[in-house]
Structure formats: C-alpha cells, structure tokens
mmCIF file of C-alpha atoms in Angstrom:
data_model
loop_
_atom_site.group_PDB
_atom_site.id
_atom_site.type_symbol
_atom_site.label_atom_id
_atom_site.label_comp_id
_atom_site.label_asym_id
_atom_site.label_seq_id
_atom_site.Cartn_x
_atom_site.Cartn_y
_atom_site.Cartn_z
ATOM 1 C CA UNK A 1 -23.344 -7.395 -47.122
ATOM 2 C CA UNK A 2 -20.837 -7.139 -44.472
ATOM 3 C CA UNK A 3 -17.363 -8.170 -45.246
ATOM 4 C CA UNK A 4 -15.390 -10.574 -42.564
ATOM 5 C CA UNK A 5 -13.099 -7.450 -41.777
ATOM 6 C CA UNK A 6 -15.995 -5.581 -40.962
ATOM 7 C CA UNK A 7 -17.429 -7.995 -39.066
ATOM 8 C CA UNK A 8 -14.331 -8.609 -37.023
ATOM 9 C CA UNK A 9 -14.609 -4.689 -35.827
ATOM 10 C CA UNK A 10 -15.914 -4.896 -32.241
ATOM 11 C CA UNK A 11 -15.561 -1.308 -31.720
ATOM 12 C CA UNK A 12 -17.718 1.662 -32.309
ATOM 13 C CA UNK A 13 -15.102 3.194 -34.347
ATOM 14 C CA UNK A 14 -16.829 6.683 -34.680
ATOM 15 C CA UNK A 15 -16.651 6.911 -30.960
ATOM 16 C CA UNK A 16 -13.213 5.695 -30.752
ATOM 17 C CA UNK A 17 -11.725 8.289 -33.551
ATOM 18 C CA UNK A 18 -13.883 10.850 -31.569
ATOM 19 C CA UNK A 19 -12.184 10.343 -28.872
ATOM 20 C CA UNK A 20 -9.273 10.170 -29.803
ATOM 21 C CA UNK A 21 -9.608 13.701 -31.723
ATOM 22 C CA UNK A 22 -11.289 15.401 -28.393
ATOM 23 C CA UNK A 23 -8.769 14.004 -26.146
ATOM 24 C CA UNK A 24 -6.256 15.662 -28.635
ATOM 25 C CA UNK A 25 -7.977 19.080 -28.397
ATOM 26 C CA UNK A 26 -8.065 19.286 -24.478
ATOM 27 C CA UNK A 27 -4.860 18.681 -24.004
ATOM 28 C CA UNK A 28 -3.781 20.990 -26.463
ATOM 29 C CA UNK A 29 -6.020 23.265 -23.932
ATOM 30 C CA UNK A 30 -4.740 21.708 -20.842
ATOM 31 C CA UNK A 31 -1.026 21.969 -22.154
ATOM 32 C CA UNK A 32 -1.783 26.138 -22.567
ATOM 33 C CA UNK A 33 -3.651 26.318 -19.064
ATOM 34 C CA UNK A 34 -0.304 25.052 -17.960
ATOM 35 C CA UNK A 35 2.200 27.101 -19.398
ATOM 36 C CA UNK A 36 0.496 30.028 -18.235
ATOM 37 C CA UNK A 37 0.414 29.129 -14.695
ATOM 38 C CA UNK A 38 4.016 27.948 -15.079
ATOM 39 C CA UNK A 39 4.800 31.716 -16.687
ATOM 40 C CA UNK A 40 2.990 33.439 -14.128
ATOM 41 C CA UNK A 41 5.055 31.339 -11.438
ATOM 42 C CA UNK A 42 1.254 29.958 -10.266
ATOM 43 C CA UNK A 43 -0.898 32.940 -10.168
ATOM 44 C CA UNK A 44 -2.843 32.246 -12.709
ATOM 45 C CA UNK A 45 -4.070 28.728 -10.771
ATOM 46 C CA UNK A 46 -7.667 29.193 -9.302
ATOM 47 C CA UNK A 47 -11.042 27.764 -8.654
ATOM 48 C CA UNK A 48 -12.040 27.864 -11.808
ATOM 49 C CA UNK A 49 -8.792 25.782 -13.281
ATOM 50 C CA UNK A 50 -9.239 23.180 -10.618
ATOM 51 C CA UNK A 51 -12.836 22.835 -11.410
ATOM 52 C CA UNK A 52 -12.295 22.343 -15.143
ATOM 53 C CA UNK A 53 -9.057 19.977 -14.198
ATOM 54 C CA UNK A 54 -11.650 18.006 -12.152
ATOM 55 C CA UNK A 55 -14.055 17.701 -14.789
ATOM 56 C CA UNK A 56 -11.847 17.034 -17.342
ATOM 57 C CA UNK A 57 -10.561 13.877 -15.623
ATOM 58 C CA UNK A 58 -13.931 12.406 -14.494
ATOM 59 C CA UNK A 59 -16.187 13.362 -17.194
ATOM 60 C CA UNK A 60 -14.082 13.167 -20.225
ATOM 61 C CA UNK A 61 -10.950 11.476 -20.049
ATOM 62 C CA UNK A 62 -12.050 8.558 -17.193
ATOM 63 C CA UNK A 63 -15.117 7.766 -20.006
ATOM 64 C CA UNK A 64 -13.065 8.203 -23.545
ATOM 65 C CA UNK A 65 -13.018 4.785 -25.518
ATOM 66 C CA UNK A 66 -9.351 5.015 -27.200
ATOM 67 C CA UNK A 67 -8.968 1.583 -26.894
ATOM 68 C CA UNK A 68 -7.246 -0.183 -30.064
ATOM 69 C CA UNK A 69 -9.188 -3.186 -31.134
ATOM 70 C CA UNK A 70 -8.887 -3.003 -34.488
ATOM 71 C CA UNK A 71 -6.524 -5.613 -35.879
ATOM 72 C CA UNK A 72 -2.872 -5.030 -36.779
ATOM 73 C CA UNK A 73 -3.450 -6.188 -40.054
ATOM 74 C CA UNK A 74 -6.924 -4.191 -40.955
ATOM 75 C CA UNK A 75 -5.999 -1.466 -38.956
ATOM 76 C CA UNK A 76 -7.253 1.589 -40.833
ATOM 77 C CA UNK A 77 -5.053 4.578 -42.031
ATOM 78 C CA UNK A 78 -6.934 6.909 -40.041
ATOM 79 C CA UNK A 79 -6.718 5.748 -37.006
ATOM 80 C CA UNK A 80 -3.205 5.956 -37.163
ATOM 81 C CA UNK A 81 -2.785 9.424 -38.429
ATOM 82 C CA UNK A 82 -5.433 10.482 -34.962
ATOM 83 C CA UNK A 83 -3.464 8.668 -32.536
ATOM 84 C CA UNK A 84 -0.090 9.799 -33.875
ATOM 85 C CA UNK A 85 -2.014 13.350 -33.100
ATOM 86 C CA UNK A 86 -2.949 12.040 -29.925
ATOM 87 C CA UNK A 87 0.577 11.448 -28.471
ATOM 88 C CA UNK A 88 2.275 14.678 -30.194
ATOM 89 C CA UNK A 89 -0.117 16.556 -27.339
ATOM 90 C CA UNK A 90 0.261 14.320 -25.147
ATOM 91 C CA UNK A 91 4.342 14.477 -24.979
ATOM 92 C CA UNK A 92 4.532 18.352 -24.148
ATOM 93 C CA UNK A 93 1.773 17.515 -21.418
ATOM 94 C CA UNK A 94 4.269 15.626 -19.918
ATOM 95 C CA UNK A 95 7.297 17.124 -20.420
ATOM 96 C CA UNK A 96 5.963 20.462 -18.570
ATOM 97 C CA UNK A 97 4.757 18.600 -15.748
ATOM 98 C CA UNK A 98 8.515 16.988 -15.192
ATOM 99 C CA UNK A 99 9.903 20.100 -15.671
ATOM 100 C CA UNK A 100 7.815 22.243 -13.436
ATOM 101 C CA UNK A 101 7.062 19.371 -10.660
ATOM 102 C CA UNK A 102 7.583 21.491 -7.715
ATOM 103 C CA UNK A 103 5.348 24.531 -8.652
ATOM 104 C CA UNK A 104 2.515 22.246 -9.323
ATOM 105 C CA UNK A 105 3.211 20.642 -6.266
ATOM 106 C CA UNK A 106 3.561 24.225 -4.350
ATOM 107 C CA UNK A 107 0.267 25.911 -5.560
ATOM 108 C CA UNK A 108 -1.641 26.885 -3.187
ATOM 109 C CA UNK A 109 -4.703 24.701 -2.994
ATOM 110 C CA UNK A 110 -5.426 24.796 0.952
ATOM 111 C CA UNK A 111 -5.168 28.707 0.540
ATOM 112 C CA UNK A 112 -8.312 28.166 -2.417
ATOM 113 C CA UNK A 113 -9.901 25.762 -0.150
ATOM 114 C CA UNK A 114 -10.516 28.300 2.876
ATOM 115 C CA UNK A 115 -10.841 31.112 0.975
ATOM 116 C CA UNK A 116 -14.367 29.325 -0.876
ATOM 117 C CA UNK A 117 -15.367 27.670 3.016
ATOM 118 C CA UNK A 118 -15.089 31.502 4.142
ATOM 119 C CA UNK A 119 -16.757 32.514 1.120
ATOM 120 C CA UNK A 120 -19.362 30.375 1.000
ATOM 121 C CA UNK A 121 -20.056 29.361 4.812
ATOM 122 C CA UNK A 122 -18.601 32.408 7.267
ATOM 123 C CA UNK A 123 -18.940 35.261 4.703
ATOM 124 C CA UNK A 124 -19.710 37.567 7.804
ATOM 125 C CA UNK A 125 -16.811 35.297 10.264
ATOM 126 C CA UNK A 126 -13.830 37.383 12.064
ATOM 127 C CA UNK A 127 -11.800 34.156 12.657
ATOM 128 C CA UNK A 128 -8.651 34.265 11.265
ATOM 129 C CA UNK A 129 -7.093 31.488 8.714
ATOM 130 C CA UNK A 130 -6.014 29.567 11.688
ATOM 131 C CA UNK A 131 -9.265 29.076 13.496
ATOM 132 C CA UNK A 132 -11.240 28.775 10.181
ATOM 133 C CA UNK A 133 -9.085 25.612 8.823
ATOM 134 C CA UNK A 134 -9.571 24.076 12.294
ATOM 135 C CA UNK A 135 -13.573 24.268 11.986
ATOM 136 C CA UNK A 136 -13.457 23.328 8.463
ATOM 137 C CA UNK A 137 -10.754 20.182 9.441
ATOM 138 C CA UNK A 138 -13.101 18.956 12.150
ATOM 139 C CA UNK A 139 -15.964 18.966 9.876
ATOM 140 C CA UNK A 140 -13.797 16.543 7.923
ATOM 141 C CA UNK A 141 -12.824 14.729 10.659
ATOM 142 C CA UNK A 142 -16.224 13.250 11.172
ATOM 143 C CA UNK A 143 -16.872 11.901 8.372
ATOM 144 C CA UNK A 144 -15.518 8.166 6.815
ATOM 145 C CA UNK A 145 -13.763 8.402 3.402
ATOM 146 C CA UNK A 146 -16.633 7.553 1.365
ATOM 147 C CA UNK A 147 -19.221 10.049 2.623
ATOM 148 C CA UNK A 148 -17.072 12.904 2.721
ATOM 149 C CA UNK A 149 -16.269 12.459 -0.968
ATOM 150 C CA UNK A 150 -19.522 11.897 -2.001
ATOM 151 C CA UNK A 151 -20.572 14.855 0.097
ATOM 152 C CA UNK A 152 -21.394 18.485 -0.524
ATOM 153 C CA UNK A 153 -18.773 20.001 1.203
ATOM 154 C CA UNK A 154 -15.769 17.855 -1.121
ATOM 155 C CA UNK A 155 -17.594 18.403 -4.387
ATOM 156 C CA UNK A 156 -18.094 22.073 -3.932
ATOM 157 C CA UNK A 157 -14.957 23.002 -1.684
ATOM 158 C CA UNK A 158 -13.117 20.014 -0.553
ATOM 159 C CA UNK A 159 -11.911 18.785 -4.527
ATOM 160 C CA UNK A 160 -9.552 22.242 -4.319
ATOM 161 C CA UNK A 161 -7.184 20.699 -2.131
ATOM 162 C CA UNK A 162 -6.176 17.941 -4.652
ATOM 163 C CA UNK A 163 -3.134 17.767 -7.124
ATOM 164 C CA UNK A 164 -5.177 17.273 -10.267
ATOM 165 C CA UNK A 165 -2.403 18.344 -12.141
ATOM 166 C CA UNK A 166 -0.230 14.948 -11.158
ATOM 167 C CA UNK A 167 -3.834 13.155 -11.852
ATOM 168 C CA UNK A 168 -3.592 14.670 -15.286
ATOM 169 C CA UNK A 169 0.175 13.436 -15.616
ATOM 170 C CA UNK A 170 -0.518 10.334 -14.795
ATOM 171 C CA UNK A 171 -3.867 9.917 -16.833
ATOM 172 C CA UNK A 172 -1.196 11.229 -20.015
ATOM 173 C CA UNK A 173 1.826 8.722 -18.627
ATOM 174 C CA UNK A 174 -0.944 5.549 -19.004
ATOM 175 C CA UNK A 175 -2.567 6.765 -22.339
ATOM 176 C CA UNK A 176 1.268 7.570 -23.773
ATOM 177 C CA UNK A 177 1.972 3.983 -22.729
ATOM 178 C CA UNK A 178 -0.693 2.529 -24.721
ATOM 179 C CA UNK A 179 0.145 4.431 -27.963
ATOM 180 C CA UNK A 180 4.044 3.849 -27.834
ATOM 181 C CA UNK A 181 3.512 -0.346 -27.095
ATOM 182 C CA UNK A 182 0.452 -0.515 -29.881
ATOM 183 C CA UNK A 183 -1.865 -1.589 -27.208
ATOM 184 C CA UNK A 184 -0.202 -4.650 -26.272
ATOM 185 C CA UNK A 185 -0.544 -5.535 -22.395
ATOM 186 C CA UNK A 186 -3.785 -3.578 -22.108
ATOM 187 C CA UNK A 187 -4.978 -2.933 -18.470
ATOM 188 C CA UNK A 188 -8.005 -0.591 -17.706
ATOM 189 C CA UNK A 189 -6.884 2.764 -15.703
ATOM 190 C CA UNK A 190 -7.642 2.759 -12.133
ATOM 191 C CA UNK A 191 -10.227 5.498 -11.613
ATOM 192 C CA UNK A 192 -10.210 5.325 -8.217
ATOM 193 C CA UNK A 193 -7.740 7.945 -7.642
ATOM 194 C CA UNK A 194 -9.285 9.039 -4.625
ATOM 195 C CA UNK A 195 -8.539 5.905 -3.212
ATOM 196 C CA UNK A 196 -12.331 5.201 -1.547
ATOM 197 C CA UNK A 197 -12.074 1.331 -0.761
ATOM 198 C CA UNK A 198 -13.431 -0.839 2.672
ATOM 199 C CA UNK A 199 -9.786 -2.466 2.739
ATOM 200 C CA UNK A 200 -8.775 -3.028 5.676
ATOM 201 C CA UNK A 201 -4.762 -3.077 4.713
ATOM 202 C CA UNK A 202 -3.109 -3.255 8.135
ATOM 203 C CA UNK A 203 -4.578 -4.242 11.508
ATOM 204 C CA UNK A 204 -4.061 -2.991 14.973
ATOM 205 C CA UNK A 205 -1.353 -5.810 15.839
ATOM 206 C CA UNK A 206 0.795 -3.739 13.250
ATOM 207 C CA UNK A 207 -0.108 -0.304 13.686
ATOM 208 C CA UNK A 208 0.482 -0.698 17.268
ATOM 209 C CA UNK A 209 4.383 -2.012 16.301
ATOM 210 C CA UNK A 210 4.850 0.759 14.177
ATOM 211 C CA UNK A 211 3.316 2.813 16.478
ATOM 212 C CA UNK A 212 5.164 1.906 19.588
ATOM 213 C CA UNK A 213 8.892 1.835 17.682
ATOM 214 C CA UNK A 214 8.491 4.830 15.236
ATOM 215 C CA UNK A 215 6.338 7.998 17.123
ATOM 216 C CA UNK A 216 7.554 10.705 16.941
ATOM 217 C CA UNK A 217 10.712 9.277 15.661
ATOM 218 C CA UNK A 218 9.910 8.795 11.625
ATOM 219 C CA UNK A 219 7.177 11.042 11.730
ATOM 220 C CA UNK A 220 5.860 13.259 14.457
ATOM 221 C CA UNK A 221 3.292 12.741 17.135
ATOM 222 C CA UNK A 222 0.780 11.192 16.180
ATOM 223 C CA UNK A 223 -2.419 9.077 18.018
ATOM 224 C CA UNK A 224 -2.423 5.443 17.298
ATOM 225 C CA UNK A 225 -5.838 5.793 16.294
ATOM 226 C CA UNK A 226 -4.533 8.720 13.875
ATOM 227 C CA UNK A 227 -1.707 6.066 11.904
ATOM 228 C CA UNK A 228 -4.361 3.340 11.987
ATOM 229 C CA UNK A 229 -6.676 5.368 9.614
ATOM 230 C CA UNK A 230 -3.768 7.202 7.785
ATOM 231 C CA UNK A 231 -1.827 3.621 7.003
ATOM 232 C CA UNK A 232 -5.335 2.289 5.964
ATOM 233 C CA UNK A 233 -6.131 4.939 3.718
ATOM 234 C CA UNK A 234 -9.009 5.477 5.813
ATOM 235 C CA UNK A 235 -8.712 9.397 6.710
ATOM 236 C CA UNK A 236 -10.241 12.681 5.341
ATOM 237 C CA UNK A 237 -7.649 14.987 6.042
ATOM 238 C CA UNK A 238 -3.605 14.401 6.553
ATOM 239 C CA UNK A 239 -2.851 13.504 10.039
ATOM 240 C CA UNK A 240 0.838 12.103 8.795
ATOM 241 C CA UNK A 241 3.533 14.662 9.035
ATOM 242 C CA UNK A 242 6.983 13.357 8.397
ATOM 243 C CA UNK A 243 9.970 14.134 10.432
ATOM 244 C CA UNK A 244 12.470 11.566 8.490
ATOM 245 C CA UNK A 245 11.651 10.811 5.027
ATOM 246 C CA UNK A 246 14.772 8.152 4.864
ATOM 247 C CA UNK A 247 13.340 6.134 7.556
ATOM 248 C CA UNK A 248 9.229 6.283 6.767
ATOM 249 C CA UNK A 249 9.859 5.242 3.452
ATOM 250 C CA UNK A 250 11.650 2.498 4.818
ATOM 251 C CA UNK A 251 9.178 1.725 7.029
ATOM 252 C CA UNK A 252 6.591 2.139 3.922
ATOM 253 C CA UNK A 253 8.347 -0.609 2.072
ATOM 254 C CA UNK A 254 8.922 -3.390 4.504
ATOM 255 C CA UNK A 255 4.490 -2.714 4.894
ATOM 256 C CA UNK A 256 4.027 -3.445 1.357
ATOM 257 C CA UNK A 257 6.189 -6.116 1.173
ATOM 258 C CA UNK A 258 3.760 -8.176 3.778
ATOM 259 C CA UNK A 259 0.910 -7.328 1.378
ATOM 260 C CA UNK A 260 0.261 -9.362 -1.545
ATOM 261 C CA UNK A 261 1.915 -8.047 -4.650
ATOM 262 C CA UNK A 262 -1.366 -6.544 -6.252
ATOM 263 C CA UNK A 263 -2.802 -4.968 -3.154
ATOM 264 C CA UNK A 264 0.575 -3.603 -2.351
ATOM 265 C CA UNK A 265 1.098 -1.970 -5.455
ATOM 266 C CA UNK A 266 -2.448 -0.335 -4.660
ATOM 267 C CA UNK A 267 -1.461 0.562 -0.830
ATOM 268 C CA UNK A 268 1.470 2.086 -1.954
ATOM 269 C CA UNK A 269 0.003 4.945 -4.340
ATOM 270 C CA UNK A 270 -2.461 5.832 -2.142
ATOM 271 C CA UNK A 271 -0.148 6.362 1.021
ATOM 272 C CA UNK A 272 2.252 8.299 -1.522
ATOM 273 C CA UNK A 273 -0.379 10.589 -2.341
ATOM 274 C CA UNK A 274 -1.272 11.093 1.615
ATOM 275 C CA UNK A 275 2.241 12.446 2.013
ATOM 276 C CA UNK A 276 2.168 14.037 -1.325
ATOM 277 C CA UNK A 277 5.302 12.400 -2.405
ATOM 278 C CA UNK A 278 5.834 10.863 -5.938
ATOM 279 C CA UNK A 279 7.069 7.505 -6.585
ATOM 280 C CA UNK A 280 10.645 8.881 -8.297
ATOM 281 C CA UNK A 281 11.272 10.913 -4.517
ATOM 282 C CA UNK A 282 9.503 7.394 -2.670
ATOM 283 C CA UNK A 283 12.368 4.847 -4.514
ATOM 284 C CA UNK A 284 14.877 7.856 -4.036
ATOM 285 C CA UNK A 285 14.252 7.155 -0.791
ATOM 286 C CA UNK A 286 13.516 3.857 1.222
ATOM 287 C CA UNK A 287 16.874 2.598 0.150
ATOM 288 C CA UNK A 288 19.014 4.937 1.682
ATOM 289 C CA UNK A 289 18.911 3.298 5.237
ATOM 290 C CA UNK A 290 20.111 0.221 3.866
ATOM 291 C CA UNK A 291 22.908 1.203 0.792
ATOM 292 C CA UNK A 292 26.653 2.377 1.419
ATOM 293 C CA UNK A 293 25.783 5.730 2.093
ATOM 294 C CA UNK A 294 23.894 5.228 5.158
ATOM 295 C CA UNK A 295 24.977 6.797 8.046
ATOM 296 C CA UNK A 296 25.458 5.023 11.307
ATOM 297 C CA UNK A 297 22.039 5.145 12.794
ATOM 298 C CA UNK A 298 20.910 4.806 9.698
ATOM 299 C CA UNK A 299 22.352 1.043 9.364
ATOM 300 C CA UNK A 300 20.957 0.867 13.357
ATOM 301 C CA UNK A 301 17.672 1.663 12.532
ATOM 302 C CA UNK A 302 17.287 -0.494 9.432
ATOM 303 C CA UNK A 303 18.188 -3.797 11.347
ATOM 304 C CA UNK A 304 15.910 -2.537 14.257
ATOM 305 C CA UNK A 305 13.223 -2.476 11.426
ATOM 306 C CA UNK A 306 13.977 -5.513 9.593
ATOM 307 C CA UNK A 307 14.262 -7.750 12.790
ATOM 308 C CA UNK A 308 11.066 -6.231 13.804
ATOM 309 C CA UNK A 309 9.626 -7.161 10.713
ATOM 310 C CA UNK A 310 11.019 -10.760 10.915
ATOM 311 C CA UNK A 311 9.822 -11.181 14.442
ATOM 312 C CA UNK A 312 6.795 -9.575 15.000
ATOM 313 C CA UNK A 313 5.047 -8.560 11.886
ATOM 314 C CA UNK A 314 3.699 -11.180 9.721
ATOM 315 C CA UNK A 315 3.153 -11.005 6.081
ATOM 316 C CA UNK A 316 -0.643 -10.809 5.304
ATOM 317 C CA UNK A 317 -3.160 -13.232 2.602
ATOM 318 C CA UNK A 318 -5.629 -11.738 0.426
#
C-alpha cells in the first residue's frame, strides 16, 4: 500500500534523477569541448563539434525532465545531492562562455558552412568563396523560414552557421535559474530558438517609416522588401548590416515598445540574434542616444525618432 507521500509524487522520479545525472555528464563534456577550443584560440571548432552542439540541445537537453515537483517538505535527499551536481557543471559552463564571448562569437561558422556546400554540392566547382556563398545565399533566398529549416540543405549544411554555443549558454543560464530559486516561478524554455513563427510583428505602414527615415542612415542599404522580412523575423539569411549600432538599437526599442509586452519580449531575441548581438551589448546600447553622453546629433536624432513614433507609428494589439 501506497503511502500519501507517495501518492502525492507526480513525477517519474527515475527519469527525473536520470536526467539530472546525464545532463551533469554532458556538460562536464561540453565544458572540456570548450576549453579546448578556447586553448587552441578556435581551431579546434569544426563540423563535427557543431553537429554534436546541435544534437545535444535538441535531442537531449530540449527533452530532459529536471523539473522539481517533489514537495519541499518530502523532498528526498537524493535529489538534492544530483542537482547540487547539476549546477557545480553547470557554473564553469557559464563562466567560460562570459569569459571567452568574443571567440565564440568569432569562430568561423560561414567559413564551415561553404567549405561542406563545396564539399558536398561543387566538389569538382572552380568558383571561388565569393561566387560560391552567392549561389548557396540565393538558394536560401527562396525559401520561407519554415521550409528552409526543415529542409535538407539547413539540417545537413545550413545548422553550421549558428552560435550554438550562446544556445548552450542560455539553455545553462535558464536551468541555473531554476536550481538557485528551488523551482519557484517555473516557466517552460522556449525551444523555438530558431525563431520559426507566422507572426506577422510589424506591417508595411511601419516598415515603410523606418524605411523612409533610417536607410542607409542606421544601417546600410537595404530594399524595403529586405527590412520587412528581416524586422519580421521572416528571412533565411542576414540582409541587416548595421552602420550605427547607437541609433538601430534605438530604433529596436521604440518597435518593441508598440508590441505587447509578451510578444515584444519574443521580437526582441529573435532580431538580437539576426544581428548577432547579445542583450548585455543591446541595453549597452539603445540608451545612449537619449542619456548625458549623447552627442549632438545624437539628441537630434532621438527626438526625430520619438516624434515619429508619437505621430506616425501606432502601438499594436495582440
């Protein structure tokens, strides 16, 4: 007969603790991956690390059940000891990537990219790098967000380009969180990282304003067309190249403010990880224009904004 503290467990606790003791392991793995690529100032980064990266965060961490549901006051010994195990290799996971942000962010992952399209489509090919990543970006180009990473090409090429490395941060900043406040405040982790939705976050109206005021003058020449799929997250490769950070971070915050708070706080990650810039360098950033520092046309610019904002771009419902 079943106790009422065992009947109160509405967890599979071997799969829990299992969890709990494999994430341990790989990140005791991940956390030596690491500090080799960190020693050999990124030459040790390749296919093969991105590939296990990738898998690692889809097919293991995105499905472990670490979730605390046991009760404070029945909690079991053991589970403490394994998640006090948990965050001791989870902390130097963390620490290297603050410590070493820029090299992760510097390897080369484009290079890996055309070297496998070369490799595995124009073995024979005398382009050079140039004309190759323009036939391989066009290929892209055709294709909507959700089929192209879904597709072939993504899964067996196109997954090199991204920073799993700030995916596996991230994954270890959330899980860290959940150890240090005992659970409390539980919210799932958003496995979308690749940011595949059918929002539609901004329309025409208000990429045309941003268009019209800002070309070429926050970020560089750029189709209208081209910032209407970048702003919406709707793009397969990065048409967005920034010519003043302090002002398209500006820019970026007065959009999210017109978006309800939930959906803006979603906008706002994915655009960050178009432009490959973290949140710590993003609110480094979009305040500049507007504190004591700013310079001159700074101030100018930031009242042209705001009063645009005011006048001609609404805030948007749900």
């Amino acid at each position: 007969m079943k106790n009422k503290e065992e009947e109160n467990e509405t967890v599979n606790v071997n799969n829990t603790d299992g969890s709990i003791v494999l994430l341990a392991k790989l990140y005791s793995d991940i956390n030596k991956y690491w500090a080799s690529e960190v020693n050999s100032n990124g030459s040790n980064f390749d296919f093969d690390s991105q590939d296990i990266y990738r898998h690692l965060l889809e097919n293991v961490m995105f499905i472990s059940e670490i979730i605390e549901k046991i009760n404070p006051e029945t909690e079991k010994e053991e589970r403490i000891v394994l998640l006090e195990h948990l965050h001791k290799s989870i902390i130097p996971n963390i620490t290297i990537y603050k410590k070493h942000i820029e090299l992760f962010k510097k390897l080369p992952r484009k290079k890996l990219e055309l070297n496998e399209f070369r490799k595995r489509k124009y073995p024979e090919s005398t382009k050079n790098d140039k004309e190759l990543e323009s036939l391989l970006y066009k290929i892209k180009e055709i294709q909507n967000r959700e089929k192209y990473f879904s597709s072939d090409l993504y899964n067996n090429i196109g997954f090199l380009t991204h920073n799993f490395h700030e995916e596996l941060y991230l994954y270890s900043c959330y899980i860290n969180k959940l150890i240090t406040t005992n659970f409390k405040n539980f919210k799932p982790y958003d496995k979308n990282y690749l940011m595949i939705h059918d929002k539609i976050f901004f329309n025409m109206g208000i990429v045309y304003q941003i268009h019209k005021n800002y070309n070429n003058l926050a970020f560089e020449e750029i189709s209208e067309l081209e910032l209407y799929k970048v702003l919406n997250l709707q793009n397969t490769i990065s048409y967005l190249e920034i010519k003043n950070i302090n002002r398209i971070t500006y820019i970026f915050h007065k959009l999210q403010d017109i978006l309800p708070k939930h959906i803006g706080e979603q906008w706002l990650i994915g655009i960050l990880k178009e432009i490959k810039y973290t949140k710590k360098h993003y609110y480094s950033k979009y305040r500049i224009v507007k504190s004591s520092s700013a310079t001159e046309d700074e101030e100018v610019f930031a009242n042209e904004v705001d009063t645009l904002f005011n006048e001609k771009v609404k805030p948007l419902t749900s």
